[in-house]
Amino acid sequence: MSFDRIQEKLAILADAAKYDVSCASSGSTRKNKDKGLGNSTGSGICHSYTEDGRCVSLLKILMTNHCIFDCAYCVTRKSNDIKRAAFKIQEVVDLTINFYRRNYIEGLFLSSGIFKNADFTMERLVQVAKKLRLEENFNGYIHLKSIPGASDELMREAGLYADRLSVNIEIPTVSGLKLLAPDKNFKDFIKPMEKVKNEIIQYQQEKKLIKSTPKYAPAGQSTQMIIGAAGESDKDIMYSATYYYKKYNMRRVYYSGYIPISSDTRLPSLDTEVPVLRENRLYQTDWLLRFYGFSVNELLNDTHQNLDLQIDPKLGWALRNLQEFPVDINKADKRMLARIPGIGMQSVHKIINARRFRKLNWEHLKAIGISMNRATYFITCDSREFYTKDLTADQLKYKILQNIKSKYQKHFSPQLSLFAS
Amino acid sequence: MKDVKTILQYDESFDGFLSCIFYIFEYKLSVYDITPLRSETTELFASTTQVFTNPEKSKRVWDKFCELTDKKVQAKVLKAFLSEIKGVENTLGYFIKKVLTEQKDFSIDYGDAEVLKIQQVAKMVHREKHRMEAFIRFQKTKDDLYVATIEPDFNVLPLILKHFESRYADQKWLIFDVKRNYGIFYDLQKVETITADFFTISNTKIAMEHLAEGELDFQKLWATYFSSVNIKSRKNNKLHLQHIPRRYWKYLTEKTIPLQ
Ligand code: SF4
């Protein structure tokens, strides 16, 4: 292959793919078969980090950035005047294998602009995955994009070679989608999602009966939403996310702060800052929903439509529910321990273990590593000294904020508060 | 005389360390200091004993310990040991002795400062293991060998061996720790520990003439990829450095290969 040409294509098609924030290479265990190449260990590895601090785990590229559609929020849109390129199937295979052998990556994340039509595009993605698995005996991670509108047969085949499939919803509300991606039909998104969900369920049932049933998309499905492009509230976003988690058994929903790429009047202006902090608060909320036993209406509802950017969502919840505190560290159940601001799930486990041996006091808690500047106001332990002042929620918030120098403070800017209003 | 401290010197191997534990039980020592042979002792009121590594005795200690604890705890002890942090042997000695004496697993007693220390050190070593699994960059040589040099903070080669053996089963590879001057080598059949002087701490690079044809092209492609996925408007150097501290850069292709 001609090195210069490949280098140019790689630069274009990696650049175009970078707005997809999914980087996970986890959730799938694939053993190395017959002394072949590679495996997936289940937890995934970030082999490098970009200068913006994001994980680089997969070779994330587009098959092509030619596209027949014109979604306003996307650099690849038809009307955008940019350099176009397309990989050959074998070129993607060679790049993947050679990067993998040098321990640069965990595998491949292949997406694409829509070239000709959905099936033509999807078929090429499937071919790459098939070659990797069957010709190269490659057992590393493969994530394929499900092209909206792709046929059921192709989706079925895709799941046989890929570890994960994803369709990006991008715009959390149907009305926003209509406005910004007029060529796209909401049903076209849902169709491959539905198919993949059903196949996964079916394969899992068969696996119970017949051990040799092949794997089907073992790392499940994921999707992504762009944050701050269509004026939606945090409530809209998280209710939407909850819907996809439940209805389509999503493994992950990703939130991607909108990066201004166009002067289209339907979108925030080009000098808008990327809402990094808001994105972070959404991830924290997502985390609370998936691992801390919160339900979405506790964190966001009609009276609280947006997250407080100044404090994390768990602290926000605690301040609205002061009647639940203080919690006795030596007695409380797991559910309640997990709700204390400044205490993560790991610390919860440590507390539960350690208190079997002795009653825990402040020293113990500090050594275990809980974040005192928040937790102090919400707990009692084996000590006679604890916080007793009856401050209102607002006063307490102010006091805590003074103690924490938020690592995100520098992101506060007038633009940002526009979205947070 | 009972309270005179005994300094137990051993050969730096895990077996050697366990032999010391055996010794402590055998001679009912209460005040002791387990320390590698090479480290100097300056203590005045102490007697020094060199404990010889005895695989049989060390196995007896370890088997007993394994009966009383689960795999996770055993892995933690091994990791903490590989940290090579000064004095870690005493912390581990205290813990193993307590488990064996009281016939009970104390590994979750985080209220005990020593237990918590083991947990924390094991975590540091685990992080370094994980980093090496991520940051190792193989370069292909003319004889189809994939070679990487590393300089980890802790002695993690024994911990990463399995990962690379099961992942790269169809290519020959060598990972060499230039700081500790030994490596692990896979010849398509098995992994062996080797000591050789291909590399030293001042000479960590593979000579250009040994590289396979096309090797530099792939390194450049990787560097191209790395620079293309960056999103400038999200630049966050603090976070970047937190994930890849500078001391690892010299072994990272994407940080060392100039584009163009
Ligand atoms: S279909 Fe996909 S690639 Fe094409 S413009 Fe829309 S979002 Fe971009």
XYZ file of C-alpha atoms and ligand atoms in Angstrom:
689
model
C 0.000 0.000 0.000
C 1.128 3.519 -0.652
C 2.138 4.976 2.668
C 1.436 8.620 1.835
C -2.070 7.946 0.581
C -2.914 5.800 3.605
C -1.552 8.449 5.925
C -3.745 11.081 4.311
C -6.856 8.935 4.485
C -6.136 8.036 8.074
C -5.807 11.694 9.023
C -9.127 12.598 7.366
C -11.146 9.619 8.527
C -9.839 9.616 12.092
C -10.503 13.321 12.372
C -14.092 12.822 11.214
C -14.675 9.976 13.659
C -13.362 11.703 16.747
C -16.659 13.280 17.746
C -17.974 9.912 18.744
C -17.028 9.802 22.399
C -17.546 6.120 22.991
C -14.124 4.632 23.652
C -15.034 1.615 25.710
C -13.427 -1.654 24.838
C -14.964 -3.367 27.811
C -17.854 -5.655 28.525
C -16.785 -8.453 26.257
C -14.594 -11.427 26.981
C -13.270 -13.140 23.927
C -10.612 -15.779 24.442
C -7.648 -16.193 22.166
C -8.565 -19.184 19.989
C -6.095 -21.678 18.480
C -3.082 -19.508 19.201
C -4.494 -16.685 17.137
C -4.133 -12.978 17.666
C -5.600 -11.108 20.553
C -8.285 -11.345 23.179
C -10.732 -9.121 25.004
C -10.330 -9.221 28.727
C -13.595 -7.706 29.788
C -12.250 -4.580 31.416
C -10.673 -2.825 28.459
C -7.468 -0.818 28.339
C -6.793 2.802 27.419
C -3.546 2.615 25.499
C -3.102 6.329 25.288
C -4.821 9.605 26.063
C -5.392 12.559 23.781
C -4.329 16.021 24.852
C -7.903 16.673 25.874
C -7.590 13.768 28.289
C -9.802 11.252 26.519
C -9.030 7.573 26.411
C -7.596 6.092 23.212
C -8.464 2.456 23.234
C -9.629 1.622 19.753
C -8.685 2.545 16.233
C -11.712 4.759 15.725
C -12.247 5.693 12.083
C -14.881 6.159 9.438
C -14.970 3.825 6.474
C -15.768 6.930 4.447
C -16.787 10.518 5.103
C -18.855 10.729 1.948
C -22.449 11.104 3.066
C -25.777 11.542 1.309
C -27.357 13.156 4.385
C -27.118 16.641 5.743
C -27.419 16.541 9.547
C -26.698 20.038 10.806
C -24.574 19.027 13.811
C -22.218 16.741 11.871
C -18.916 17.625 10.145
C -19.473 14.915 7.577
C -22.777 16.402 6.332
C -23.231 16.634 2.594
C -23.239 20.432 2.410
C -19.971 20.831 4.321
C -17.028 21.732 2.119
C -14.317 19.327 3.310
C -11.883 16.794 1.913
C -13.488 13.409 1.372
C -11.873 9.995 1.464
C -12.751 6.318 1.661
C -10.864 3.280 2.897
C -10.751 -0.008 1.069
C -11.852 -2.966 3.152
C -8.402 -4.559 3.194
C -6.769 -1.283 4.225
C -8.828 -1.153 7.399
C -8.013 -4.786 8.135
C -4.271 -4.192 7.697
C -4.233 -1.083 9.837
C -6.133 -2.802 12.620
C -3.903 -5.859 12.673
C -0.670 -3.913 12.538
C -1.709 -1.469 15.238
C -2.920 -4.294 17.414
C 0.298 -6.304 17.113
C 2.275 -3.324 18.390
C -0.014 -2.980 21.410
C -1.344 0.411 20.298
C -5.021 -0.564 20.511
C -7.618 -2.965 21.896
C -9.380 -3.228 18.574
C -11.424 -1.383 15.996
C -14.351 1.037 16.152
C -15.657 1.409 12.635
C -18.300 3.909 11.669
C -19.183 5.518 8.377
C -20.917 8.274 6.508
C -23.840 6.937 4.533
C -22.558 6.126 1.092
C -25.186 5.338 -1.556
C -27.636 3.835 0.946
C -27.824 2.247 4.383
C -27.330 -1.357 3.312
C -24.447 -0.684 0.958
C -22.657 1.066 3.810
C -23.509 -1.473 6.491
C -22.380 -4.317 4.295
C -18.871 -2.865 3.978
C -18.584 -2.489 7.743
C -19.665 -6.088 8.215
C -17.112 -7.257 5.636
C -14.260 -5.702 7.555
C -15.335 -7.394 10.780
C -15.832 -10.699 9.027
C -12.377 -10.629 7.461
C -10.791 -9.787 10.793
C -12.484 -12.665 12.552
C -12.361 -15.343 9.881
C -9.229 -14.600 7.880
C -6.996 -13.080 10.533
C -8.240 -15.106 13.515
C -8.474 -11.782 15.348
C -10.040 -11.916 18.798
C -9.632 -8.290 19.792
C -12.515 -5.881 20.270
C -14.727 -4.781 17.378
C -17.343 -2.059 17.636
C -19.452 -1.407 14.534
C -21.824 1.427 13.983
C -25.339 0.290 13.078
C -26.264 2.408 10.118
C -29.813 3.763 10.550
C -32.119 1.925 8.180
C -29.861 -1.105 7.667
C -31.680 -4.351 6.964
C -32.340 -6.980 9.608
C -30.186 -9.564 7.828
C -27.142 -7.318 7.864
C -27.695 -6.440 11.503
C -27.888 -10.105 12.349
C -24.590 -10.761 10.607
C -22.945 -7.713 12.165
C -23.642 -9.025 15.656
C -21.929 -12.310 14.875
C -18.567 -10.600 14.354
C -18.812 -7.446 16.441
C -18.576 -7.143 20.203
C -20.648 -4.008 20.333
C -23.104 -2.247 18.033
C -24.303 1.296 18.386
C -26.661 3.767 16.810
C -26.174 7.326 17.894
C -29.382 9.091 18.748
C -27.406 12.355 18.856
C -30.409 14.573 19.557
C -32.294 13.577 22.704
C -35.726 14.789 21.642
C -37.726 13.809 18.571
C -38.586 17.429 17.831
C -34.913 18.436 17.968
C -34.068 15.626 15.628
C -36.654 16.777 13.116
C -35.184 20.231 13.155
C -31.520 19.302 12.853
C -31.525 16.057 10.898
C -34.425 16.428 8.501
C -33.324 13.515 6.250
C -33.376 11.113 9.127
C -36.366 9.181 10.147
C -36.702 8.374 13.832
C -37.927 4.894 12.932
C -34.707 4.213 11.035
C -32.746 4.625 14.267
C -34.997 2.375 16.214
C -35.139 -0.436 13.699
C -31.539 -1.720 13.982
C -31.636 -1.126 17.746
C -34.729 -3.242 18.096
C -33.297 -5.977 15.887
C -30.028 -6.157 17.799
C -31.845 -6.207 21.128
C -34.026 -9.093 20.022
C -31.107 -11.054 18.580
C -29.166 -10.643 21.815
C -32.084 -11.976 23.818
C -32.568 -14.879 21.446
C -28.885 -15.854 21.395
C -28.734 -15.707 25.159
C -31.680 -18.049 25.461
C -30.192 -20.469 22.953
C -26.882 -20.340 24.740
C -28.577 -21.694 27.833
C -29.741 -24.742 25.889
C -26.884 -25.238 23.455
C -23.417 -24.435 24.714
C -21.911 -24.018 21.261
C -24.201 -21.143 20.257
C -21.897 -18.426 18.868
C -21.554 -15.074 20.568
C -23.790 -12.276 19.417
C -22.665 -8.721 20.206
C -21.448 -9.779 23.668
C -20.751 -6.186 24.728
C -24.282 -5.163 23.819
C -25.400 -1.837 22.377
C -24.603 1.754 23.166
C -25.734 5.149 21.963
C -24.621 8.759 22.186
C -26.397 12.068 22.661
C -25.026 15.457 21.815
C -25.468 17.904 24.666
C -26.366 21.521 24.111
C -27.115 21.530 20.382
C -30.903 21.685 20.499
C -31.697 23.520 23.718
C -32.958 20.479 25.643
C -32.969 20.322 29.452
C -30.973 17.876 31.570
C -34.283 16.282 32.426
C -35.026 15.683 28.730
C -31.616 14.101 28.305
C -31.701 11.822 31.326
C -35.291 10.702 30.810
C -34.370 9.870 27.252
C -31.282 7.985 28.443
C -33.356 6.051 30.974
C -35.748 5.104 28.206
C -32.958 3.689 26.035
C -31.396 1.840 28.951
C -34.692 0.163 29.763
C -36.323 -0.320 26.384
C -33.254 -1.426 24.404
C -31.079 -2.805 27.207
C -28.366 -0.292 26.375
C -25.039 -1.026 27.998
C -23.971 2.572 27.879
C -25.339 5.951 26.927
C -22.647 8.528 26.159
C -23.040 12.278 26.492
C -21.017 14.485 24.221
C -20.856 18.233 24.759
C -21.612 19.936 21.458
C -18.499 21.202 19.707
C -19.505 24.078 17.413
C -18.682 23.093 13.843
C -21.065 25.159 11.804
C -22.558 28.633 11.570
C -26.004 27.191 10.892
C -28.563 29.398 12.626
C -30.368 26.375 14.055
C -27.288 25.684 16.205
C -25.394 27.491 18.977
C -22.923 29.970 17.518
C -19.353 29.098 16.613
C -17.842 30.802 19.649
C -19.913 28.785 22.106
C -17.780 26.938 24.602
C -17.993 23.163 24.811
C -20.196 22.438 27.861
C -17.612 20.217 29.509
C -18.876 20.689 33.030
C -22.482 19.995 32.124
C -21.366 16.847 30.351
C -19.540 15.792 33.489
C -22.621 16.329 35.670
C -24.666 14.201 33.259
C -22.163 11.377 33.498
C -22.305 11.617 37.284
C -26.082 11.388 37.114
C -25.884 8.407 34.774
C -23.525 6.778 37.273
C -25.895 7.393 40.186
C -28.709 5.786 38.208
C -26.754 2.728 37.196
C -24.705 1.963 40.302
C -26.012 3.894 43.293
C -29.648 2.900 43.256
C -31.086 6.322 42.479
C -34.108 6.643 40.244
C -34.175 9.367 37.667
C -37.059 11.381 39.165
C -35.156 11.787 42.432
C -32.448 13.696 40.594
C -34.403 15.465 37.860
C -38.092 16.324 37.744
C -40.459 19.145 36.864
C -39.238 21.320 39.710
C -35.573 20.479 39.040
C -35.210 20.339 35.305
C -31.486 21.005 35.257
C -28.542 19.852 37.316
C -26.707 22.288 39.529
C -23.350 22.896 37.853
C -21.691 24.032 41.062
C -22.141 20.804 42.975
C -22.328 17.144 42.083
C -25.808 15.629 41.664
C -25.567 13.463 44.775
C -24.798 16.453 46.960
C -27.652 18.251 45.227
C -30.037 15.464 46.133
C -28.800 15.378 49.743
C -29.334 19.116 50.156
C -32.903 18.747 48.946
C -33.443 15.860 51.352
C -31.765 16.949 54.554
C -34.423 15.101 56.566
C -32.672 11.812 55.616
C -29.485 12.838 57.427
C -27.276 12.432 59.433
C -26.548 8.799 58.631
C -24.852 6.584 61.212
C -21.829 5.061 59.485
C -21.766 2.108 61.840
C -25.405 1.152 61.356
C -26.780 2.364 58.028
C -27.557 -0.099 55.247
C -25.719 -0.174 51.945
C -28.388 1.778 50.123
C -28.172 4.708 52.486
C -24.358 4.648 52.733
C -24.254 4.999 48.974
C -26.359 8.144 49.224
C -23.954 10.058 51.430
C -22.182 12.859 49.551
C -18.439 12.268 49.270
C -18.647 8.499 49.699
C -18.087 6.387 46.602
C -19.127 2.795 46.087
C -15.637 1.498 46.882
C -15.672 3.285 50.207
C -19.124 1.868 50.907
C -17.714 -1.643 50.572
C -14.725 -0.818 52.715
C -16.943 0.639 55.443
C -19.214 -2.393 55.466
C -16.212 -4.724 55.760
C -14.245 -2.704 58.262
C -17.129 -2.119 60.671
C -17.387 -5.844 61.283
C -14.132 -5.619 63.236
C -14.645 -2.410 65.184
C -16.729 0.705 65.312
C -15.360 3.270 62.918
C -14.393 6.787 63.933
C -13.247 9.834 61.985
C -9.649 8.603 61.775
C -10.732 5.333 60.212
C -12.957 7.079 57.716
C -10.211 9.440 56.695
C -7.790 6.549 56.216
C -10.322 4.689 54.107
C -10.342 7.684 51.837
C -13.778 9.258 51.965
C -14.081 12.869 50.958
C -14.400 14.637 54.293
C -15.140 18.104 53.018
C -18.528 16.890 51.846
C -19.281 13.831 53.985
C -18.677 15.536 57.354
C -22.038 17.278 57.341
C -24.064 14.192 56.643
C -22.760 11.499 58.981
C -22.193 10.408 62.542
C -19.666 7.790 63.592
C -17.950 6.442 66.696
C -17.098 9.836 68.101
C -18.778 12.397 70.224
C -17.851 15.178 67.898
C -19.861 15.740 64.825
C -21.494 18.444 62.893
C -24.598 19.723 64.669
C -25.377 23.182 63.317
C -28.777 23.528 61.814
C -27.964 25.239 58.566
C -30.435 25.561 55.761
C -29.681 23.770 52.520
C -28.470 26.989 50.907
C -26.193 27.891 53.792
C -24.759 24.407 53.841
C -24.152 24.472 50.100
C -22.301 27.742 50.455
C -20.190 26.353 53.281
C -19.275 23.221 51.341
C -18.471 25.169 48.203
C -16.032 27.263 50.169
C -14.283 24.083 51.245
C -14.038 22.498 47.846
C -11.991 24.168 45.254
C -13.831 22.739 42.332
C -11.455 21.351 39.807
C -13.841 22.492 37.152
C -14.069 26.069 38.288
C -12.140 27.316 35.318
C -14.923 26.083 33.059
C -17.410 28.499 34.528
C -18.197 31.036 31.899
C -21.144 33.173 30.906
C -21.801 31.001 27.865
C -22.120 27.961 29.974
C -24.728 29.375 32.258
C -26.903 30.083 29.238
C -27.462 26.374 28.907
C -27.764 25.788 32.601
C -30.333 28.480 33.291
C 18.009 -10.933 75.223
C 14.567 -11.568 73.954
C 13.996 -8.041 72.745
C 17.085 -7.608 70.626
C 16.017 -6.997 67.098
C 16.959 -9.640 64.573
C 17.665 -8.443 61.083
C 16.731 -11.102 58.569
C 18.397 -10.735 55.216
C 17.067 -12.559 52.195
C 17.760 -12.783 48.471
C 14.904 -10.539 47.262
C 12.833 -13.430 45.931
C 9.302 -14.092 47.115
C 10.389 -17.549 48.239
C 13.199 -15.959 50.173
C 10.764 -13.634 51.896
C 8.477 -16.515 52.846
C 11.482 -18.397 54.172
C 11.976 -15.474 56.533
C 8.425 -15.882 57.807
C 9.129 -19.531 58.424
C 12.247 -18.519 60.308
C 10.266 -16.092 62.459
C 7.924 -18.880 63.511
C 10.723 -21.372 63.978
C 12.704 -19.118 66.291
C 9.678 -17.371 67.785
C 11.056 -13.951 66.971
C 9.011 -10.994 68.098
C 11.228 -8.091 67.067
C 12.592 -8.420 63.578
C 13.340 -6.572 60.407
C 13.129 -8.376 57.068
C 15.339 -6.711 54.514
C 16.952 -7.504 51.156
C 20.549 -8.678 51.248
C 21.925 -5.718 49.367
C 20.532 -3.078 51.696
C 22.896 -1.818 54.334
C 22.155 -2.033 58.003
C 23.358 0.555 60.391
C 21.549 -0.538 63.472
C 23.685 -0.892 66.529
C 21.729 -3.207 68.752
C 20.659 -5.854 66.363
C 21.896 -9.225 65.282
C 21.954 -9.986 61.603
C 21.028 -13.340 60.129
C 21.077 -14.355 56.529
C 18.055 -16.517 55.806
C 18.600 -18.972 52.997
C 15.820 -19.437 50.537
C 14.208 -22.778 51.076
C 11.413 -23.600 48.604
C 10.023 -26.310 50.863
C 9.667 -24.034 53.851
C 8.327 -21.175 51.823
C 5.764 -23.482 50.264
C 4.581 -24.573 53.691
C 4.020 -20.965 54.724
C 2.284 -20.034 51.470
C 0.058 -23.139 51.366
C -1.117 -22.479 54.890
C -1.741 -18.827 54.049
C -3.702 -19.837 50.947
C -5.878 -22.172 52.984
C -6.941 -19.269 55.159
C -7.399 -16.578 52.509
C -8.884 -16.200 49.063
C -7.137 -15.577 45.746
C -7.703 -11.840 45.850
C -5.880 -11.485 49.139
C -3.015 -13.635 47.891
C -2.703 -11.485 44.784
C -2.624 -8.361 46.945
C 0.209 -9.745 49.058
C 2.212 -10.610 45.955
C 1.598 -7.201 44.431
C 2.589 -5.373 47.593
C 5.744 -7.482 47.725
C 6.664 -6.581 44.130
C 6.450 -2.893 45.039
C 9.966 -3.302 46.478
C 9.108 -0.421 48.802
C 11.499 -0.242 51.702
C 9.998 -1.986 54.711
C 7.083 -3.591 52.873
C 8.342 -7.018 53.974
C 7.674 -6.086 57.598
C 4.147 -4.958 56.890
C 3.478 -8.148 54.957
C 5.248 -10.195 57.624
C 3.009 -8.742 60.315
C -0.075 -9.518 58.247
C 0.841 -13.066 57.229
C 1.915 -13.872 60.761
C -1.364 -12.556 62.155
C -3.410 -14.597 59.690
C -1.432 -17.766 60.432
C -1.465 -17.301 64.193
C -5.102 -16.421 64.555
C -6.201 -18.741 61.761
C -8.386 -16.058 60.275
C -8.386 -13.734 57.288
C -7.898 -10.120 58.353
C -7.629 -8.645 54.901
C -10.803 -6.564 55.181
C -9.955 -5.099 58.563
C -9.324 -1.657 57.096
C -9.357 -0.133 60.556
C -5.908 -1.736 61.021
C -3.342 0.683 59.612
C -1.000 -2.069 58.390
C -3.787 -3.874 56.548
C -4.845 -0.636 54.932
C -1.243 -0.013 53.905
C -1.065 -3.364 52.093
C -4.288 -2.533 50.325
C -2.937 0.832 49.238
C 0.458 -0.408 48.100
C -1.134 -3.292 46.202
C -3.340 -0.761 44.496
C -0.344 1.323 43.424
C 1.376 -1.740 42.004
C -1.800 -2.811 40.297
C -2.015 0.577 38.646
C 1.520 0.257 37.367
C 0.721 -3.222 36.026
C -2.282 -1.787 34.236
C -0.221 1.080 32.874
C 2.383 -1.267 31.481
C -0.288 -3.371 29.792
C -1.427 -0.132 28.187
C 1.819 1.713 27.477
C 4.048 -1.030 26.177
C 4.833 -0.349 22.514
C 6.255 -3.176 20.481
C 8.591 -2.552 17.589
C 9.030 -5.237 14.989
C 12.564 -6.329 14.193
C 14.022 -7.954 11.070
C 13.752 -11.405 12.646
C 10.012 -10.994 13.304
C 10.433 -10.356 16.982
C 8.245 -7.711 18.635
C 10.371 -5.887 21.204
C 9.493 -3.376 23.913
C 11.645 -1.774 26.576
C 10.118 -0.481 29.790
C 11.149 1.206 33.011
C 8.310 0.606 35.458
C 8.189 2.078 38.946
C 7.630 -1.379 40.408
C 8.719 -4.849 39.449
C 5.663 -5.730 37.378
C 6.996 -8.148 34.754
C 5.796 -11.186 36.751
C 2.344 -9.614 36.874
C 1.948 -8.733 33.189
C 3.366 -11.943 31.778
C 0.037 -13.784 31.560
C -1.708 -10.892 29.839
C 0.819 -10.712 27.017
C 1.124 -14.455 26.692
C -2.575 -14.931 26.099
C -2.978 -11.864 23.910
C -0.002 -12.197 21.560
C 0.030 -15.950 21.107
C 1.010 -15.921 17.425
C 3.974 -13.583 17.461
C 7.364 -13.729 19.160
C 7.888 -10.953 21.676
C 10.301 -9.630 24.268
C 9.545 -7.162 27.032
C 12.653 -5.867 28.763
C 12.816 -4.000 32.072
C 15.878 -1.782 31.662
C 15.785 -0.652 35.263
C 15.950 -4.158 36.737
C 17.906 -5.532 33.842
C 15.829 -8.560 32.931
C 13.085 -9.394 30.479
C 10.383 -11.862 29.537
C 10.607 -13.563 26.165
C 7.934 -15.544 24.323
C 9.075 -17.926 21.576
C 5.577 -19.039 20.384
C 5.633 -21.920 22.884
C 6.357 -20.543 26.337
C 7.506 -17.451 28.209
C 10.975 -17.389 29.725
C 12.744 -14.939 31.952
C 15.971 -13.761 30.422
C 18.819 -11.590 31.550
C 20.963 -10.115 28.867
C 22.661 -6.892 28.113
C 20.918 -5.843 24.890
C 19.639 -2.824 26.716
C 20.790 -0.749 29.629
C 19.240 2.165 31.416
C 21.263 4.510 29.221
C 20.690 2.554 26.046
C 17.002 1.718 25.819
C 16.445 1.964 22.079
C 16.390 -0.654 19.382
C 18.963 0.208 16.750
C 17.466 1.405 13.469
C 19.198 -1.248 11.397
C 17.431 -4.012 13.331
C 13.922 -2.755 12.600
C 11.714 -4.648 10.152
C 10.815 -3.130 6.831
C 7.750 -0.908 7.172
C 8.108 -0.634 10.951
C 8.718 3.094 10.868
C 5.746 3.565 8.534
C 3.413 2.009 11.050
C 4.889 4.090 13.827
C 4.223 7.192 11.752
C 0.685 6.070 10.970
C 0.046 5.615 14.662
C 1.433 9.059 15.445
C -0.762 10.473 12.660
C -3.789 8.803 14.132
C -2.960 10.085 17.592
C -2.711 13.675 16.435
C -5.878 13.459 14.310
C -8.166 12.307 17.110
C -7.324 15.255 19.312
C -10.076 17.843 19.763
C -8.350 21.179 20.180
C -11.307 23.011 21.679
C -11.316 20.529 24.560
C -7.613 20.662 25.381
C -6.971 19.797 29.009
C -3.324 19.374 29.737
C -3.728 18.710 33.425
C -5.948 15.735 32.756
C -3.638 14.564 30.001
C -0.631 14.529 32.323
C -2.597 12.862 35.062
C -3.294 9.970 32.698
C 0.140 9.802 31.063
C 2.759 11.201 33.438
C 5.826 12.507 31.639
C 8.133 9.764 32.813
C 6.376 7.302 30.490
C 6.643 9.429 27.360
C 10.003 8.295 26.142
C 8.621 4.800 25.558
C 5.470 5.910 23.760
C 5.603 5.864 19.978
C 2.951 8.579 19.658
C 4.974 10.880 21.886
C 8.356 10.323 20.276
C 7.820 9.919 16.530
C 7.933 13.273 14.762
C 5.307 13.690 12.071
C 6.741 14.535 8.649
S -25.986 10.543 8.386
Fe -24.394 10.397 9.909
S -22.491 10.904 8.837
Fe -24.191 11.570 7.528
S -24.482 13.705 8.071
Fe -25.913 12.546 9.349
S -24.770 12.166 11.255
Fe -23.255 12.817 9.700
